[in-house]
CSV table of C-alpha atoms and ligand atoms in Angstrom, one decimal:
chain,number,residue,atom,x,y,z
M,15,MET,CA,10.0,0.3,-23.1
M,16,THR,CA,9.9,-3.0,-24.6
M,17,THR,CA,12.9,-5.1,-22.2
M,18,LEU,CA,12.8,-4.6,-18.5
M,19,THR,CA,15.7,-6.3,-16.4
M,20,ILE,CA,15.0,-6.6,-12.6
M,21,ALA,CA,16.6,-8.5,-9.4
M,22,ARG,CA,15.3,-12.1,-9.8
M,23,PRO,CA,12.0,-12.0,-7.5
M,24,ASP,CA,10.6,-14.0,-4.9
M,25,ASP,CA,7.0,-15.2,-4.1
M,26,TRP,CA,6.2,-14.0,-0.4
M,27,HIS,CA,2.4,-16.8,-0.1
M,28,LEU,CA,2.5,-19.7,-2.1
M,29,HIS,CA,0.9,-22.9,-2.2
M,30,LEU,CA,2.9,-26.0,-3.2
M,31,ARG,CA,1.1,-28.7,-1.6
M,32,ASP,CA,2.5,-32.1,-1.7
M,33,GLY,CA,3.0,-35.6,-3.6
M,34,ALA,CA,2.5,-35.5,-7.0
M,35,MET,CA,0.8,-31.9,-7.2
M,36,MET,CA,4.3,-30.4,-6.0
M,37,GLN,CA,5.7,-32.6,-8.3
M,38,ALA,CA,3.9,-31.1,-11.2
M,39,VAL,CA,3.3,-27.5,-10.5
M,40,LEU,CA,6.9,-26.9,-8.3
M,41,PRO,CA,8.9,-26.3,-11.6
M,42,HIS,CA,6.4,-23.6,-12.7
M,43,SER,CA,7.6,-21.7,-9.6
M,44,ALA,CA,11.2,-22.5,-9.6
M,45,ARG,CA,11.6,-21.5,-12.8
M,46,ASP,CA,10.6,-17.6,-12.2
M,47,PHE,CA,10.9,-17.3,-8.3
M,48,ALA,CA,14.5,-17.3,-6.7
M,49,ARG,CA,12.5,-18.2,-2.9
M,50,ALA,CA,9.1,-18.7,-1.7
M,51,ILE,CA,7.1,-18.5,1.5
M,52,ILE,CA,5.4,-21.8,1.5
M,53,MET,CA,2.1,-22.3,3.2
M,54,PRO,CA,1.7,-25.0,5.6
M,55,ASN,CA,-1.9,-25.6,5.0
M,56,LEU,CA,-1.0,-29.4,4.1
M,57,VAL,CA,-3.5,-32.1,5.5
M,58,PRO,CA,-2.5,-32.9,8.5
M,59,PRO,CA,-1.3,-29.2,8.4
M,60,VAL,CA,2.6,-28.5,9.0
M,61,VAL,CA,2.5,-27.4,12.7
M,62,THR,CA,5.8,-28.5,14.0
M,63,SER,CA,9.5,-27.5,13.0
M,64,ALA,CA,9.8,-30.9,12.7
M,65,GLN,CA,7.2,-31.4,10.0
M,66,ALA,CA,8.8,-28.1,8.6
M,67,ALA,CA,12.4,-30.0,8.4
M,68,ALA,CA,10.8,-32.9,7.0
M,69,TYR,CA,8.1,-31.0,4.5
M,70,ARG,CA,11.3,-28.8,3.2
M,71,ASP,CA,13.1,-32.1,2.5
M,72,ARG,CA,10.6,-33.4,0.4
M,73,ILE,CA,10.2,-30.0,-1.7
M,74,MET,CA,14.0,-30.2,-2.5
M,75,ALA,CA,13.8,-33.9,-3.3
M,76,ALA,CA,11.2,-32.8,-6.2
M,77,LEU,CA,13.0,-30.1,-7.8
M,78,PRO,CA,14.2,-30.9,-10.9
M,79,GLU,CA,18.0,-30.9,-11.4
M,80,GLY,CA,19.6,-27.7,-11.9
M,81,MET,CA,16.9,-25.9,-10.5
M,82,ASP,CA,17.8,-22.8,-7.9
M,83,PHE,CA,14.8,-22.3,-5.8
M,84,THR,CA,15.0,-21.6,-1.8
M,85,PRO,CA,11.6,-22.7,-0.1
M,86,LEU,CA,11.2,-20.5,3.0
M,87,MET,CA,9.4,-23.0,5.9
M,88,THR,CA,6.5,-21.7,8.0
M,89,LEU,CA,4.6,-23.1,11.0
M,90,TYR,CA,0.9,-23.6,10.9
M,91,LEU,CA,-0.1,-21.8,14.1
M,92,THR,CA,-2.5,-23.8,16.4
M,93,GLU,CA,-3.5,-23.2,20.0
M,94,ASP,CA,-1.5,-25.8,20.8
M,95,THR,CA,1.6,-24.6,19.0
M,96,ASP,CA,4.4,-24.8,21.6
M,97,PRO,CA,6.7,-21.1,21.9
M,98,ASP,CA,9.9,-23.2,22.2
M,99,ASP,CA,9.2,-25.2,19.2
M,100,VAL,CA,8.7,-22.0,17.3
M,101,ALA,CA,11.6,-20.3,19.0
M,102,ALA,CA,14.1,-23.3,18.1
M,103,ALA,CA,12.8,-23.6,14.7
M,104,HIS,CA,13.4,-19.7,14.2
M,105,ALA,CA,16.9,-19.9,15.7
M,106,SER,CA,18.2,-22.5,13.3
M,107,GLY,CA,17.2,-20.5,10.2
M,108,LEU,CA,14.2,-23.4,8.9
M,109,VAL,CA,11.3,-21.1,9.6
M,110,LYS,CA,11.0,-17.3,8.2
M,111,ALA,CA,7.2,-17.2,9.7
M,112,VAL,CA,4.5,-18.6,11.4
M,113,LYS,CA,1.2,-19.0,9.5
M,114,LEU,CA,-2.6,-17.4,11.1
M,115,TYR,CA,-5.5,-19.0,9.9
M,116,PRO,CA,-8.8,-18.4,11.9
M,117,ALA,CA,-10.2,-21.6,12.2
M,118,GLY,CA,-12.6,-22.5,9.1
M,119,ALA,CA,-11.6,-19.3,7.0
M,120,THR,CA,-10.5,-21.2,3.8
M,121,THR,CA,-8.9,-24.7,2.6
M,122,ASN,CA,-7.5,-26.7,5.5
M,123,SER,CA,-7.9,-24.2,8.3
M,124,ALA,CA,-9.6,-26.5,10.5
M,125,SER,CA,-7.1,-27.0,12.7
M,126,GLY,CA,-6.8,-23.2,13.1
M,127,VAL,CA,-7.1,-21.0,15.4
M,128,ALA,CA,-10.7,-19.8,17.3
M,129,ASN,CA,-9.5,-18.5,21.1
M,130,PHE,CA,-6.6,-15.9,20.3
M,131,ASP,CA,-5.9,-15.5,23.9
M,132,LYS,CA,-4.4,-19.6,23.8
M,133,VAL,CA,-2.0,-18.1,20.9
M,134,ARG,CA,-0.7,-14.9,22.7
M,135,PRO,CA,2.9,-16.5,24.6
M,136,THR,CA,3.6,-17.7,21.2
M,137,LEU,CA,2.3,-14.1,19.5
M,138,ASP,CA,4.5,-12.8,22.6
M,139,ARG,CA,7.5,-14.9,21.8
M,140,MET,CA,7.4,-14.2,18.0
M,141,ALA,CA,7.8,-10.3,18.8
M,142,ALA,CA,10.6,-11.0,21.0
M,143,ILE,CA,12.7,-12.5,18.4
M,144,GLY,CA,11.3,-10.5,15.5
M,145,LEU,CA,9.8,-14.0,13.6
M,146,PRO,CA,6.7,-12.6,11.5
M,147,LEU,CA,3.2,-13.5,11.4
M,148,CYS,CA,1.5,-13.9,8.5
M,149,VAL,CA,-2.5,-13.2,8.4
M,150,HIS,CA,-5.0,-14.9,6.8
M,151,GLY,CA,-7.8,-12.1,7.4
M,152,GLU,CA,-10.9,-12.9,7.1
M,153,VAL,CA,-13.3,-13.8,10.2
M,154,THR,CA,-15.5,-16.9,9.4
M,155,ASP,CA,-18.7,-16.1,11.7
M,156,HIS,CA,-21.4,-17.2,9.4
M,157,ASP,CA,-23.3,-13.8,9.7
M,158,VAL,CA,-20.9,-11.7,8.3
M,159,ASP,CA,-20.8,-11.5,4.5
M,160,ILE,CA,-18.6,-12.9,2.7
M,161,PHE,CA,-17.8,-9.7,1.1
M,162,ASP,CA,-17.3,-7.8,4.7
M,163,ARG,CA,-15.2,-10.5,6.2
M,164,GLU,CA,-11.6,-8.7,5.3
M,165,ALA,CA,-12.8,-5.7,6.4
M,166,VAL,CA,-14.5,-7.0,9.5
M,167,PHE,CA,-11.3,-8.9,10.6
M,168,ILE,CA,-9.2,-5.9,10.4
M,169,ASP,CA,-11.3,-4.4,13.1
M,170,ARG,CA,-12.3,-7.3,15.3
M,171,VAL,CA,-9.2,-9.5,15.6
M,172,LEU,CA,-6.2,-8.2,13.6
M,173,ASP,CA,-6.0,-4.4,15.6
M,174,PRO,CA,-6.7,-5.9,18.8
M,175,ILE,CA,-4.2,-8.4,18.1
M,176,ARG,CA,-1.3,-6.5,17.2
M,177,ARG,CA,-2.8,-3.7,20.0
M,178,ALA,CA,-1.9,-6.9,22.7
M,179,THR,CA,1.2,-8.0,21.4
M,180,PRO,CA,3.3,-4.8,20.2
M,181,GLY,CA,6.3,-5.3,18.2
M,182,LEU,CA,4.9,-8.4,16.3
M,183,ARG,CA,6.0,-8.0,12.7
M,184,VAL,CA,2.8,-8.8,11.0
M,185,VAL,CA,2.0,-9.7,7.4
M,186,MET,CA,-2.1,-8.9,6.0
M,187,GLU,CA,-1.8,-11.6,2.9
M,188,HIS,CA,-3.6,-11.4,0.0
M,189,ILE,CA,-5.2,-8.4,0.6
M,190,THR,CA,-8.4,-8.0,-1.1
M,191,THR,CA,-10.2,-4.2,-0.2
M,192,ARG,CA,-9.3,-0.6,0.2
M,193,ASN,CA,-10.1,-0.7,3.6
M,194,ALA,CA,-7.0,-3.3,3.6
M,195,VAL,CA,-4.8,-0.9,1.9
M,196,ASP,CA,-5.9,2.3,4.0
M,197,TYR,CA,-5.0,0.4,7.4
M,198,ALA,CA,-1.9,-0.7,5.9
M,199,ARG,CA,-0.5,2.6,5.2
M,200,ALA,CA,-1.6,4.1,8.1
M,201,GLN,CA,0.8,1.8,10.0
M,202,GLY,CA,4.6,1.5,11.2
M,203,ASP,CA,7.2,-0.6,9.5
M,204,THR,CA,5.7,-3.6,11.9
M,205,LEU,CA,3.4,-4.2,9.1
M,206,GLY,CA,3.3,-5.7,5.7
M,207,ALA,CA,1.2,-6.6,3.2
M,208,THR,CA,1.1,-9.1,0.4
M,209,ILE,CA,-1.0,-8.9,-3.0
M,210,THR,CA,-2.1,-11.4,-4.9
M,211,THR,CA,-1.4,-11.5,-9.1
M,212,HIS,CA,-4.7,-12.7,-9.5
M,213,HIS,CA,-6.9,-9.8,-7.2
M,214,LEU,CA,-5.0,-7.3,-9.8
M,215,VAL,CA,-7.1,-8.1,-12.8
M,216,ILE,CA,-10.2,-9.9,-11.1
M,217,ASN,CA,-13.0,-8.3,-9.5
M,218,ARG,CA,-16.0,-10.6,-8.4
M,219,ASN,CA,-18.2,-10.1,-12.0
M,220,HIS,CA,-15.5,-12.2,-13.6
M,221,ILE,CA,-16.6,-15.0,-10.7
M,222,LEU,CA,-20.3,-14.5,-11.0
M,223,ALA,CA,-21.3,-12.2,-14.3
M,224,GLY,CA,-22.5,-14.0,-17.3
M,225,GLY,CA,-22.6,-17.7,-15.6
M,226,ILE,CA,-20.4,-19.0,-12.4
M,227,LYS,CA,-16.4,-19.1,-13.2
M,228,PRO,CA,-14.7,-21.4,-10.7
M,229,HIS,CA,-11.4,-20.9,-11.7
M,230,TYR,CA,-12.0,-17.4,-10.6
M,231,TYR,CA,-13.1,-18.4,-6.8
M,232,CYS,CA,-10.5,-18.0,-4.4
M,233,LEU,CA,-10.2,-16.8,-0.7
M,234,PRO,CA,-9.8,-13.9,-0.1
M,235,VAL,CA,-13.2,-13.5,-2.7
M,236,ALA,CA,-11.9,-10.9,-5.2
M,237,LYS,CA,-14.3,-7.9,-4.5
M,238,ARG,CA,-15.9,-4.8,-6.3
M,239,GLU,CA,-13.9,-3.2,-8.8
M,240,GLU,CA,-13.3,-0.2,-6.6
M,241,HIS,CA,-11.1,-2.3,-4.8
M,242,ARG,CA,-8.9,-4.0,-7.3
M,243,LEU,CA,-8.6,-0.7,-8.6
M,244,ALA,CA,-7.0,0.7,-4.8
M,245,LEU,CA,-5.0,-2.8,-4.9
M,246,ARG,CA,-3.8,-2.0,-8.4
M,247,ALA,CA,-2.7,1.7,-7.2
M,248,ALA,CA,-0.9,0.3,-3.9
M,249,ALA,CA,0.9,-2.5,-6.0
M,250,THR,CA,2.2,-0.3,-8.5
M,251,SER,CA,3.0,2.4,-5.9
M,252,GLY,CA,6.2,2.1,-5.1
M,253,GLU,CA,5.4,1.9,-1.5
M,254,GLY,CA,8.1,-1.0,0.4
M,255,ARG,CA,5.6,-2.3,2.4
M,256,PHE,CA,2.9,-3.9,-0.4
M,257,PHE,CA,4.7,-6.7,-1.8
M,258,LEU,CA,4.2,-10.1,-4.2
M,259,GLY,CA,2.4,-12.8,-2.5
M,260,THR,CA,1.1,-15.1,-5.8
M,261,ASP,CA,-1.4,-17.0,-3.2
M,262,SER,CA,-0.9,-19.4,-6.2
M,263,ALA,CA,-3.5,-22.1,-4.9
M,264,PRO,CA,-3.8,-25.4,-7.4
M,265,HIS,CA,-6.5,-27.7,-7.1
M,266,THR,CA,-7.1,-30.3,-9.8
M,267,ASP,CA,-10.0,-29.3,-12.1
M,268,ALA,CA,-12.2,-32.3,-11.1
M,269,ASN,CA,-11.9,-30.6,-7.7
M,270,LYS,CA,-12.6,-26.8,-8.8
M,271,LEU,CA,-15.7,-27.9,-10.8
M,272,LEU,CA,-18.0,-29.3,-8.2
M,273,PRO,CA,-20.9,-28.3,-6.2
M,274,CYS,CA,-18.7,-27.4,-3.4
M,275,GLY,CA,-15.7,-26.7,-5.4
M,276,CYS,CA,-11.7,-25.5,-3.6
M,277,ALA,CA,-11.2,-22.0,-3.7
M,278,GLY,CA,-7.8,-20.9,-5.4
M,279,CYS,CA,-6.6,-19.8,-8.6
M,280,PHE,CA,-3.1,-21.3,-10.2
M,281,THR,CA,-1.0,-18.2,-11.3
M,282,ALA,CA,2.9,-19.7,-11.0
M,283,PRO,CA,2.9,-20.1,-14.7
M,284,ASN,CA,2.2,-16.7,-15.5
M,285,THR,CA,2.5,-14.3,-12.8
M,286,MET,CA,5.6,-12.6,-14.1
M,287,PRO,CA,4.1,-11.7,-17.7
M,288,ILE,CA,0.9,-10.4,-16.0
M,289,LEU,CA,2.5,-8.3,-13.6
M,290,ALA,CA,4.7,-6.8,-16.3
M,291,GLN,CA,1.5,-5.7,-18.6
M,292,VAL,CA,-0.6,-4.5,-15.2
M,293,PHE,CA,2.6,-2.3,-14.0
M,294,GLU,CA,2.6,-1.2,-17.8
M,295,GLU,CA,-0.7,-0.4,-17.8
M,296,GLU,CA,-0.6,1.8,-14.7
M,297,ASP,CA,2.7,3.4,-16.3
M,298,ALA,CA,4.4,2.3,-13.2
M,299,LEU,CA,7.6,-0.6,-14.7
M,300,THR,CA,9.7,1.2,-13.0
M,301,HIS,CA,8.6,0.1,-9.5
M,302,LEU,CA,7.7,-3.5,-10.8
M,303,GLU,CA,11.1,-4.5,-9.3
M,304,GLY,CA,10.3,-3.1,-6.0
M,305,PHE,CA,6.9,-5.3,-6.0
M,306,THR,CA,8.1,-8.5,-7.3
M,307,SER,CA,12.0,-8.4,-5.6
M,308,ARG,CA,13.3,-5.9,-2.9
M,309,ASN,CA,10.3,-4.9,-0.6
M,310,GLY,CA,9.4,-8.7,0.6
M,311,PRO,CA,13.2,-9.2,1.3
M,312,ALA,CA,13.3,-5.8,3.3
M,313,PHE,CA,10.7,-7.0,5.4
M,314,TYR,CA,12.0,-10.2,6.0
M,315,GLY,CA,15.3,-9.1,6.4
M,316,LEU,CA,17.1,-11.2,3.8
M,317,PRO,CA,19.1,-10.0,1.1
M,318,VAL,CA,17.8,-9.2,-2.4
M,319,ASN,CA,18.8,-11.9,-5.1
M,320,THR,CA,21.7,-10.8,-6.9
M,321,ASP,CA,20.6,-13.0,-9.6
M,322,THR,CA,18.6,-10.9,-12.5
M,323,MET,CA,15.1,-11.7,-14.6
M,324,THR,CA,14.6,-10.3,-17.9
M,325,LEU,CA,11.2,-9.4,-19.1
M,326,THR,CA,10.6,-8.7,-23.0
M,327,LYS,CA,7.7,-7.7,-25.0
M,328,THR,CA,6.9,-10.3,-26.3
M,329,PRO,CA,3.7,-12.7,-26.1
M,330,PRO,CA,4.4,-15.7,-23.8
M,331,GLN,CA,3.7,-19.1,-24.4
M,332,VAL,CA,1.4,-19.9,-21.2
M,333,PRO,CA,-0.3,-23.6,-20.8
M,334,SER,CA,-3.9,-23.4,-20.4
M,335,HIS,CA,-3.3,-26.3,-18.1
M,336,VAL,CA,-0.5,-28.1,-16.1
M,337,GLU,CA,-0.8,-31.7,-16.0
M,338,THR,CA,-0.6,-33.9,-12.6
M,339,ASP,CA,-0.8,-37.7,-11.8
M,340,ASP,CA,-4.2,-36.2,-10.2
M,341,GLY,CA,-5.4,-34.6,-13.1
M,342,PRO,CA,-5.2,-31.2,-14.8
M,343,VAL,CA,-5.2,-28.3,-13.0
M,344,THR,CA,-6.3,-24.9,-14.9
M,345,VAL,CA,-3.7,-21.8,-15.2
M,346,PHE,CA,-5.3,-18.5,-14.6
M,347,ASP,CA,-6.6,-16.9,-17.6
M,348,PRO,CA,-6.2,-13.3,-17.3
M,349,GLY,CA,-8.6,-12.9,-20.1
M,350,TYR,CA,-6.8,-10.9,-22.3
M,351,PRO,CA,-3.7,-11.9,-24.7
M,352,LEU,CA,-0.3,-11.1,-22.4
M,353,LEU,CA,2.3,-9.4,-24.2
M,354,TRP,CA,5.3,-10.0,-22.1
M,355,SER,CA,7.5,-12.8,-21.7
M,356,VAL,CA,10.5,-14.1,-19.3
M,357,THR,CA,13.3,-15.0,-21.5
D,412,LIG,C1,-5.6,-21.4,-0.6
D,412,LIG,C2,-5.4,-23.1,-0.6
D,412,LIG,O1,-6.3,-23.4,-1.5
D,412,LIG,O2,-4.6,-23.7,0.0
D,412,LIG,N1,-7.0,-20.9,-1.5
D,412,LIG,C3,-7.1,-19.7,-1.7
D,412,LIG,O3,-8.5,-19.5,-2.1
D,412,LIG,N2,-6.0,-19.0,-1.9
D,412,LIG,C4,-5.8,-21.1,0.9
D,412,LIG,C5,-5.7,-20.1,1.2
D,412,LIG,O4,-4.5,-19.0,0.8
D,412,LIG,O5,-7.0,-19.2,1.6
D,413,LIG,ZN1,-2.8,-19.0,0.3
């Protein structure tokens, strides 16, 4: 196969940031993706419906003329979140999900949830109205090894939340372990799971072997090879519960290359070429459209995009950096030449 036409993809987990950074990175997502679930971890976070509406307006104002892109807004869940505000934001169509960050789990998550009992009224309301909860699934306990934090979260936090609020629709975001794949597969259709581009490509050796590689450091951190293989099998399986959430998370090189550097891989510019290659390697190109364009809308109850994307087997032009007024941002390097272009 040398050309492939699929329904235009969506990105079910994206960091667009704000200001100069957003201006520079937004066109890279909007070129390939029709819609994206926009993460609310700005400083300060997007907590209220009014903040989400203002953020959506800033995104639309930054969108270059002629580009077709719809941001699907989210609210950042805090212990003070007002269930009525969440329900109104859902009813108006503004907000498509609520995001749960355990307090301190990742970039800009200080306002996240520490006491899960405090958010129970909001979760119950979300279950009643069918509004999904997007979950950053890592515990933050200092006594839990960073490579175990996702697996421990499933047992200690995720499963109890789902049992306490039956019917709550949950997206396990950016899963990185065989444990998460196995858990997701054992659940009913109220559970979906997103997988990033980079977790299909790198394992923890890419970050740590032969010198430390800050551009491969993201959260949840990439795990052992056996977990990467489980993720590749899940993503390319054709199973409807798995769909693309790139977690493209731009940080300037100055902020990545520090003694305490930021977590995040910037994959918006080359996600589709990388995915086409991964699916081809797994002999699963026929399942690419499900993963990037069909399974996500099905979970969120949205229509599949009617426009299409054509991929052609010809090496793509991918910049190594994107320039921003805050400084350059390095594009994720899969470590091998890419074979497929978006045409
Ligand atoms: C994200 C970011 O930079 O906002 N970083 C990351 O490594 N993925 C936060 C997140 O999604 O955990
Ligand atoms: Zn993220």
